[in-house]
């Protein structure tokens, strides 16, 4: 019996009566002669042979993604097939993510709008470009993966004492390897999220964007941003920004990329503070939070002094699928949504205009513009996990990412 050692070069020589092994490298005197059982993870070794290899370079954590309950599961499966992604099974190693994992997650987090326009591109014979859907999709994909892996990490059994049996000790070794893989992957995801968030803040400050082409041309495409993630450019940017802030303050203050992103870039209810007239008006009425965001998008559109004005202007030609009137199937599918939003508009106007004419001038809050803004709020949502920001209530931060 020869012990197993990963990556050892060994040739198996067989005939009808014997099996021989030929080493692929010189074996030093007094060294153990080992075999190679094949490219096996510790999970396979533990289940098949009853042992694990400490530091096994082939160790991995299996994750199976499931989107079967998604109302758009059929369309997303079609997109994945067109992108040549067939399997929901992925094997995460300590040295990085498997090739198809992030592309599949990008599809899973697509909104109805994303799916509609990707399908339109496919109907024109184009390949789905899953790496060019913008920072919103990149962030949502990473947030989802981090959420799933943290759940897996929290579910690992706690080891209170060293087992007395060899099988138990091997199982503990396997558990520690899995924990190490999960923690290493989550650490890499945290860094990737921070770089993307810092990149979003930089794009916003420079009046640039990463919107997909179905929204707006001339965007900073994510394939370029992905290349930047492998450099230290964003890290230097964050460090320089932090150094510059600290040089102007006696008390050093570190702003997390996620907190800066939420404060400056994401459009949330907290953003209403930038528009004192709007805030004063809506504090006097009882309006649903989602509808308030629709109204605020229209306020941003009309007020050039608001920080997101340029970003909203870029979306002037954007159409939510419900507004694509030349597509009968789409018009039928979204007919109920359009009627509902029309009723919401009619319940607010002209009442708001009568009470706050300077805040809600009728020409800027027409039914057509209201539907357009509703489509924007439906299509560009982003939820930043509480773990990323200084959330005292422990709640995720919901808002709109318009670039």
Short mmCIF file of C-alpha atoms in Angstrom, two decimals:
data_model
loop_
_atom_site.label_atom_id
_atom_site.label_comp_id
_atom_site.label_asym_id
_atom_site.label_seq_id
_atom_site.Cartn_x
_atom_site.Cartn_y
_atom_site.Cartn_z
CA UNK A 1 0.00 0.00 0.00
CA UNK A 2 1.40 3.37 -1.06
CA UNK A 3 0.26 6.63 0.51
CA UNK A 4 -1.27 9.39 -1.58
CA UNK A 5 0.42 12.72 -2.22
CA UNK A 6 -1.29 15.34 -4.43
CA UNK A 7 0.40 16.41 -7.68
CA UNK A 8 2.99 13.61 -7.48
CA UNK A 9 4.04 12.42 -10.94
CA UNK A 10 3.42 8.69 -11.12
CA UNK A 11 2.70 6.41 -14.09
CA UNK A 12 0.59 3.31 -13.62
CA UNK A 13 1.81 0.32 -15.67
CA UNK A 14 -0.56 -2.61 -15.90
CA UNK A 15 -0.87 -5.95 -17.66
CA UNK A 16 -3.10 -8.97 -17.17
CA UNK A 17 -1.30 -10.08 -14.03
CA UNK A 18 0.42 -7.12 -12.40
CA UNK A 19 0.24 -3.44 -11.65
CA UNK A 20 3.42 -1.40 -11.51
CA UNK A 21 4.22 2.21 -10.70
CA UNK A 22 6.90 4.36 -12.28
CA UNK A 23 7.99 7.52 -10.53
CA UNK A 24 8.07 10.67 -12.63
CA UNK A 25 10.94 12.19 -10.63
CA UNK A 26 14.05 11.08 -8.76
CA UNK A 27 13.30 9.70 -5.29
CA UNK A 28 15.92 10.54 -2.70
CA UNK A 29 17.30 7.80 -0.46
CA UNK A 30 15.31 7.28 2.74
CA UNK A 31 12.34 9.14 1.21
CA UNK A 32 8.86 7.68 1.20
CA UNK A 33 7.66 6.27 -2.10
CA UNK A 34 4.18 7.68 -2.68
CA UNK A 35 1.36 7.23 -5.13
CA UNK A 36 -1.08 9.71 -6.66
CA UNK A 37 -4.71 8.64 -6.35
CA UNK A 38 -5.74 11.33 -8.83
CA UNK A 39 -6.93 14.94 -8.61
CA UNK A 40 -9.01 14.52 -5.48
CA UNK A 41 -10.25 17.06 -2.98
CA UNK A 42 -10.22 16.34 0.73
CA UNK A 43 -13.94 15.62 0.57
CA UNK A 44 -13.33 12.85 -1.97
CA UNK A 45 -10.38 11.49 0.00
CA UNK A 46 -12.33 11.49 3.26
CA UNK A 47 -15.34 9.72 1.78
CA UNK A 48 -13.35 7.31 -0.39
CA UNK A 49 -10.30 6.53 1.76
CA UNK A 50 -10.98 7.88 5.22
CA UNK A 51 -8.24 10.51 5.39
CA UNK A 52 -7.48 14.13 4.42
CA UNK A 53 -4.29 15.83 3.26
CA UNK A 54 -3.39 18.96 5.27
CA UNK A 55 -2.99 21.85 2.86
CA UNK A 56 -4.33 19.84 -0.07
CA UNK A 57 -4.05 22.21 -3.08
CA UNK A 58 -7.07 20.47 -4.64
CA UNK A 59 -9.34 21.07 -1.65
CA UNK A 60 -12.52 22.86 -2.63
CA UNK A 61 -15.94 23.81 -1.39
CA UNK A 62 -18.92 22.74 -3.48
CA UNK A 63 -21.74 25.24 -3.94
CA UNK A 64 -24.84 24.55 -6.01
CA UNK A 65 -26.76 27.59 -7.17
CA UNK A 66 -30.53 27.33 -7.54
CA UNK A 67 -32.72 29.87 -9.32
CA UNK A 68 -35.67 27.57 -10.07
CA UNK A 69 -38.09 29.72 -8.00
CA UNK A 70 -37.18 32.89 -9.87
CA UNK A 71 -40.21 34.04 -11.92
CA UNK A 72 -37.79 34.54 -14.81
CA UNK A 73 -36.04 31.20 -14.41
CA UNK A 74 -36.77 30.08 -17.98
CA UNK A 75 -35.40 33.27 -19.52
CA UNK A 76 -32.33 33.21 -17.29
CA UNK A 77 -31.66 29.60 -18.19
CA UNK A 78 -31.80 30.57 -21.87
CA UNK A 79 -29.28 33.37 -21.26
CA UNK A 80 -26.96 31.01 -19.38
CA UNK A 81 -27.15 28.43 -22.15
CA UNK A 82 -26.36 31.10 -24.73
CA UNK A 83 -23.36 32.08 -22.58
CA UNK A 84 -22.27 28.41 -22.50
CA UNK A 85 -22.81 28.04 -18.77
CA UNK A 86 -24.46 24.67 -18.27
CA UNK A 87 -23.87 23.61 -14.67
CA UNK A 88 -25.17 25.03 -11.39
CA UNK A 89 -22.38 23.21 -9.54
CA UNK A 90 -19.27 25.21 -8.69
CA UNK A 91 -16.14 24.23 -6.77
CA UNK A 92 -14.44 27.06 -4.89
CA UNK A 93 -10.74 26.69 -4.09
CA UNK A 94 -8.59 28.83 -1.85
CA UNK A 95 -6.76 30.26 -4.87
CA UNK A 96 -9.82 31.82 -6.49
CA UNK A 97 -13.34 31.48 -7.83
CA UNK A 98 -14.23 29.01 -10.59
CA UNK A 99 -14.57 30.56 -14.04
CA UNK A 100 -18.35 30.35 -14.42
CA UNK A 101 -19.44 31.27 -10.89
CA UNK A 102 -19.55 35.08 -11.16
CA UNK A 103 -21.05 35.01 -14.69
CA UNK A 104 -23.84 32.78 -13.43
CA UNK A 105 -24.44 35.02 -10.42
CA UNK A 106 -24.65 38.03 -12.75
CA UNK A 107 -27.55 36.35 -14.52
CA UNK A 108 -29.22 35.35 -11.26
CA UNK A 109 -29.28 38.94 -9.98
CA UNK A 110 -30.58 40.48 -13.22
CA UNK A 111 -33.74 42.53 -12.97
CA UNK A 112 -36.63 42.13 -15.39
CA UNK A 113 -35.21 45.06 -17.35
CA UNK A 114 -31.77 43.47 -17.64
CA UNK A 115 -33.29 40.18 -18.81
CA UNK A 116 -35.51 41.92 -21.35
CA UNK A 117 -32.69 43.86 -23.02
CA UNK A 118 -30.22 40.95 -22.95
CA UNK A 119 -32.87 38.83 -24.68
CA UNK A 120 -33.38 41.61 -27.24
CA UNK A 121 -29.65 41.58 -27.98
CA UNK A 122 -29.69 37.79 -28.30
CA UNK A 123 -32.62 38.03 -30.74
CA UNK A 124 -30.38 40.24 -32.89
CA UNK A 125 -27.78 37.48 -32.91
CA UNK A 126 -25.49 38.96 -30.25
CA UNK A 127 -23.79 36.88 -27.57
CA UNK A 128 -24.80 37.85 -24.00
CA UNK A 129 -21.98 40.01 -22.64
CA UNK A 130 -22.31 39.19 -18.96
CA UNK A 131 -19.24 41.19 -18.00
CA UNK A 132 -20.65 44.41 -19.43
CA UNK A 133 -23.80 44.93 -17.39
CA UNK A 134 -22.38 47.61 -15.11
CA UNK A 135 -21.31 48.06 -11.52
CA UNK A 136 -24.83 47.47 -10.22
CA UNK A 137 -24.80 43.87 -11.48
CA UNK A 138 -21.19 43.32 -10.39
CA UNK A 139 -21.98 44.46 -6.85
CA UNK A 140 -25.24 42.51 -6.63
CA UNK A 141 -23.48 39.33 -7.78
CA UNK A 142 -20.75 39.69 -5.16
CA UNK A 143 -23.21 40.62 -2.40
CA UNK A 144 -25.25 37.50 -3.18
CA UNK A 145 -22.21 35.22 -3.19
CA UNK A 146 -20.94 36.67 0.09
CA UNK A 147 -24.41 36.17 1.63
CA UNK A 148 -24.50 32.52 0.54
CA UNK A 149 -20.97 31.77 1.74
CA UNK A 150 -21.53 33.46 5.10
CA UNK A 151 -24.59 31.27 5.61
CA UNK A 152 -22.48 28.20 4.82
CA UNK A 153 -19.74 29.37 7.20
CA UNK A 154 -22.22 29.99 10.03
CA UNK A 155 -23.70 26.51 9.50
CA UNK A 156 -20.39 24.68 9.97
CA UNK A 157 -20.49 22.54 13.14
CA UNK A 158 -18.52 23.91 16.07
CA UNK A 159 -15.74 21.66 17.43
CA UNK A 160 -15.63 21.83 21.21
CA UNK A 161 -13.03 19.12 21.79
CA UNK A 162 -10.58 17.01 19.81
CA UNK A 163 -12.21 13.70 18.80
CA UNK A 164 -10.71 10.54 20.27
CA UNK A 165 -10.90 8.52 17.04
CA UNK A 166 -8.80 8.85 13.92
CA UNK A 167 -11.92 9.16 11.78
CA UNK A 168 -13.09 12.01 13.99
CA UNK A 169 -9.73 13.77 13.75
CA UNK A 170 -9.79 13.49 9.94
CA UNK A 171 -13.30 14.94 9.89
CA UNK A 172 -12.12 17.88 12.00
CA UNK A 173 -9.23 18.42 9.58
CA UNK A 174 -11.70 18.46 6.69
CA UNK A 175 -13.93 20.97 8.50
CA UNK A 176 -10.98 23.28 9.17
CA UNK A 177 -9.96 23.17 5.50
CA UNK A 178 -13.51 24.09 4.43
CA UNK A 179 -13.61 26.94 6.95
CA UNK A 180 -10.26 28.19 5.64
CA UNK A 181 -11.53 28.16 2.04
CA UNK A 182 -14.71 30.01 2.98
CA UNK A 183 -12.90 32.65 5.04
CA UNK A 184 -10.27 33.17 2.34
CA UNK A 185 -12.94 33.55 -0.35
CA UNK A 186 -14.98 35.95 1.78
CA UNK A 187 -11.88 38.03 2.45
CA UNK A 188 -11.21 38.27 -1.29
CA UNK A 189 -14.85 39.19 -1.90
CA UNK A 190 -14.68 41.95 0.72
CA UNK A 191 -11.65 43.43 -1.04
CA UNK A 192 -13.31 43.15 -4.44
CA UNK A 193 -16.48 44.83 -3.13
CA UNK A 194 -14.46 47.67 -1.61
CA UNK A 195 -12.60 48.27 -4.86
CA UNK A 196 -15.82 48.29 -6.86
CA UNK A 197 -17.48 50.68 -4.41
CA UNK A 198 -14.44 52.98 -4.48
CA UNK A 199 -14.49 52.79 -8.28
CA UNK A 200 -18.19 53.76 -8.29
CA UNK A 201 -17.47 56.79 -6.10
CA UNK A 202 -14.65 57.82 -8.46
CA UNK A 203 -16.85 57.42 -11.55
CA UNK A 204 -19.59 59.48 -9.88
CA UNK A 205 -17.18 62.25 -8.91
CA UNK A 206 -15.87 62.38 -12.49
CA UNK A 207 -19.38 62.33 -14.07
CA UNK A 208 -18.65 58.96 -15.67
CA UNK A 209 -20.69 55.78 -15.58
CA UNK A 210 -20.67 52.03 -16.19
CA UNK A 211 -24.23 51.67 -17.49
CA UNK A 212 -24.88 48.82 -19.92
CA UNK A 213 -25.25 49.78 -23.56
CA UNK A 214 -28.99 49.23 -23.60
CA UNK A 215 -29.18 52.23 -21.23
CA UNK A 216 -26.45 54.57 -22.42
CA UNK A 217 -23.40 54.46 -24.68
CA UNK A 218 -19.85 55.51 -23.75
CA UNK A 219 -19.88 53.78 -20.38
CA UNK A 220 -16.82 52.57 -18.53
CA UNK A 221 -17.33 48.89 -19.29
CA UNK A 222 -16.85 46.38 -16.51
CA UNK A 223 -14.32 44.34 -18.47
CA UNK A 224 -12.05 47.39 -18.15
CA UNK A 225 -12.98 47.79 -14.49
CA UNK A 226 -12.21 44.11 -13.92
CA UNK A 227 -8.68 44.70 -15.19
CA UNK A 228 -8.36 47.59 -12.74
CA UNK A 229 -9.43 45.30 -9.90
CA UNK A 230 -6.24 43.32 -10.41
CA UNK A 231 -4.12 46.41 -9.85
CA UNK A 232 -3.65 48.64 -6.85
CA UNK A 233 -5.05 51.74 -8.57
CA UNK A 234 -8.23 51.86 -6.52
CA UNK A 235 -6.32 51.01 -3.34
CA UNK A 236 -4.02 53.97 -4.01
CA UNK A 237 -7.04 56.15 -4.74
CA UNK A 238 -8.65 55.24 -1.42
CA UNK A 239 -5.37 55.72 0.44
CA UNK A 240 -4.72 59.09 -1.19
CA UNK A 241 -8.26 60.22 -0.44
CA UNK A 242 -7.89 59.13 3.17
CA UNK A 243 -4.49 60.84 3.48
CA UNK A 244 -5.91 64.04 1.99
CA UNK A 245 -8.82 64.03 4.44
CA UNK A 246 -6.55 63.35 7.38
CA UNK A 247 -4.15 66.12 6.40
CA UNK A 248 -7.02 68.61 6.72
CA UNK A 249 -8.17 67.32 10.08
CA UNK A 250 -6.51 67.04 13.43
CA UNK A 251 -8.45 63.84 14.05
CA UNK A 252 -7.67 61.14 11.49
CA UNK A 253 -10.89 59.84 9.97
CA UNK A 254 -11.17 56.74 7.83
CA UNK A 255 -14.18 56.56 5.51
CA UNK A 256 -15.02 53.06 4.36
CA UNK A 257 -15.54 52.82 0.58
CA UNK A 258 -19.04 51.42 1.19
CA UNK A 259 -19.98 54.26 3.54
CA UNK A 260 -18.73 56.89 1.10
CA UNK A 261 -20.64 55.13 -1.68
CA UNK A 262 -23.87 55.10 0.33
CA UNK A 263 -23.45 58.72 1.43
CA UNK A 264 -22.46 60.18 -1.93
CA UNK A 265 -23.54 57.89 -4.78
CA UNK A 266 -26.54 55.78 -3.81
CA UNK A 267 -29.92 57.54 -4.01
CA UNK A 268 -31.82 56.78 -0.79
CA UNK A 269 -34.33 58.48 1.47
CA UNK A 270 -31.35 60.07 3.22
CA UNK A 271 -30.57 61.79 -0.08
CA UNK A 272 -33.70 63.92 0.28
CA UNK A 273 -31.68 66.11 2.66
CA UNK A 274 -29.90 67.53 -0.41
CA UNK A 275 -33.22 69.06 -1.50
CA UNK A 276 -34.64 71.02 1.45
CA UNK A 277 -37.81 72.07 -0.39
CA UNK A 278 -38.64 68.52 -1.42
CA UNK A 279 -37.92 67.18 2.07
CA UNK A 280 -40.11 69.81 3.71
CA UNK A 281 -42.97 69.00 1.33
CA UNK A 282 -42.91 65.19 1.63
CA UNK A 283 -42.66 65.36 5.41
CA UNK A 284 -46.16 66.80 5.38
CA UNK A 285 -47.75 63.98 3.39
CA UNK A 286 -48.02 60.22 3.76
CA UNK A 287 -46.48 58.64 0.66
CA UNK A 288 -45.00 55.17 0.20
CA UNK A 289 -41.19 55.03 0.22
CA UNK A 290 -40.98 53.61 -3.31
CA UNK A 291 -43.20 56.39 -4.64
CA UNK A 292 -41.08 58.99 -2.85
CA UNK A 293 -38.06 57.73 -4.78
CA UNK A 294 -40.01 58.08 -8.04
CA UNK A 295 -40.85 61.68 -7.14
CA UNK A 296 -37.27 62.39 -6.12
CA UNK A 297 -35.95 61.10 -9.45
CA UNK A 298 -38.16 63.68 -11.15
CA UNK A 299 -36.90 66.36 -8.77
CA UNK A 300 -33.31 65.42 -9.61
CA UNK A 301 -34.19 65.64 -13.29
CA UNK A 302 -35.41 69.24 -12.91
CA UNK A 303 -32.81 70.49 -10.38
CA UNK A 304 -29.33 70.84 -11.87
CA UNK A 305 -27.82 71.60 -8.45
CA UNK A 306 -28.53 68.11 -7.11
CA UNK A 307 -25.51 65.76 -7.23
CA UNK A 308 -27.27 63.08 -9.31
CA UNK A 309 -28.60 65.45 -12.00
CA UNK A 310 -26.07 64.38 -14.64
CA UNK A 311 -26.68 60.71 -13.85
CA UNK A 312 -30.44 61.11 -14.26
CA UNK A 313 -30.01 63.09 -17.47
CA UNK A 314 -28.17 60.10 -18.97
CA UNK A 315 -31.28 58.02 -18.41
CA UNK A 316 -33.61 60.32 -20.39
CA UNK A 317 -33.80 57.87 -23.29
CA UNK A 318 -33.98 54.77 -21.09
CA UNK A 319 -37.18 52.78 -21.33
CA UNK A 320 -38.38 50.23 -18.85
CA UNK A 321 -39.89 47.31 -20.80
CA UNK A 322 -43.40 48.49 -19.83
CA UNK A 323 -42.78 51.57 -22.00
CA UNK A 324 -41.77 49.62 -25.10
CA UNK A 325 -45.16 50.04 -26.73
CA UNK A 326 -44.17 48.42 -30.05
CA UNK A 327 -43.78 45.02 -28.36
CA UNK A 328 -47.29 43.53 -27.91
CA UNK A 329 -46.15 40.78 -25.54
CA UNK A 330 -44.36 43.26 -23.30
CA UNK A 331 -47.27 45.71 -23.33
CA UNK A 332 -49.63 42.94 -22.25
CA UNK A 333 -47.29 41.68 -19.53
CA UNK A 334 -46.85 45.13 -18.00
CA UNK A 335 -50.34 46.45 -18.56
CA UNK A 336 -51.36 45.94 -14.94
CA UNK A 337 -48.19 47.67 -13.67
CA UNK A 338 -48.83 50.67 -15.93
CA UNK A 339 -52.42 50.95 -14.75
CA UNK A 340 -51.31 50.76 -11.12
CA UNK A 341 -48.68 53.47 -11.57
CA UNK A 342 -51.19 55.61 -13.45
CA UNK A 343 -53.56 55.34 -10.51
CA UNK A 344 -50.77 56.30 -8.10
CA UNK A 345 -49.98 59.37 -10.20
CA UNK A 346 -53.63 60.40 -10.31
CA UNK A 347 -53.89 60.07 -6.53
CA UNK A 348 -50.99 62.50 -6.08
CA UNK A 349 -51.60 65.05 -8.81
CA UNK A 350 -52.74 67.74 -9.12
CA UNK A 351 -53.02 67.67 -5.29
CA UNK A 352 -49.25 67.94 -4.68
CA UNK A 353 -48.94 70.69 -7.27
CA UNK A 354 -51.74 72.68 -5.67
CA UNK A 355 -50.13 72.53 -2.23
CA UNK A 356 -46.46 72.75 -3.29
CA UNK A 357 -46.42 74.40 -6.76
CA UNK A 358 -42.70 75.26 -6.65
CA UNK A 359 -41.69 71.72 -5.68
CA UNK A 360 -44.00 69.81 -8.04
CA UNK A 361 -44.56 71.95 -11.15
CA UNK A 362 -47.01 70.14 -13.46
CA UNK A 363 -44.75 70.14 -16.53
CA UNK A 364 -42.14 68.08 -14.65
CA UNK A 365 -44.56 65.59 -13.09
CA UNK A 366 -46.68 64.47 -16.03
CA UNK A 367 -48.07 60.90 -16.15
CA UNK A 368 -45.52 60.04 -18.85
CA UNK A 369 -42.57 61.28 -16.80
CA UNK A 370 -43.94 59.58 -13.70
CA UNK A 371 -44.03 56.22 -15.55
CA UNK A 372 -40.49 56.79 -16.83
CA UNK A 373 -39.21 57.53 -13.30
CA UNK A 374 -41.07 54.48 -11.95
CA UNK A 375 -39.21 52.39 -14.52
CA UNK A 376 -35.91 53.87 -13.37
CA UNK A 377 -36.56 53.08 -9.71
CA UNK A 378 -37.65 49.54 -10.63
CA UNK A 379 -34.58 48.86 -12.77
CA UNK A 380 -31.66 50.38 -10.86
CA UNK A 381 -32.17 49.15 -7.31
CA UNK A 382 -29.25 48.09 -5.16
CA UNK A 383 -29.18 46.75 -1.61
CA UNK A 384 -25.91 47.32 0.25
CA UNK A 385 -25.50 44.80 3.10
CA UNK A 386 -25.41 46.19 6.62
CA UNK A 387 -22.03 44.49 7.16
CA UNK A 388 -20.49 46.90 4.61
CA UNK A 389 -21.59 50.13 6.24
CA UNK A 390 -21.97 51.77 9.60
CA UNK A 391 -25.59 50.65 10.01
CA UNK A 392 -26.53 51.15 13.65
CA UNK A 393 -29.84 49.32 13.16
CA UNK A 394 -28.17 46.38 11.42
CA UNK A 395 -30.38 46.84 8.35
CA UNK A 396 -29.29 46.74 4.74
CA UNK A 397 -29.28 50.06 2.88
CA UNK A 398 -31.65 50.13 -0.10
CA UNK A 399 -31.33 52.68 -2.85
CA UNK A 400 -30.75 53.37 -6.54
CA UNK A 401 -27.41 53.12 -8.34
CA UNK A 402 -27.74 55.27 -11.44
CA UNK A 403 -24.29 54.70 -12.96
#
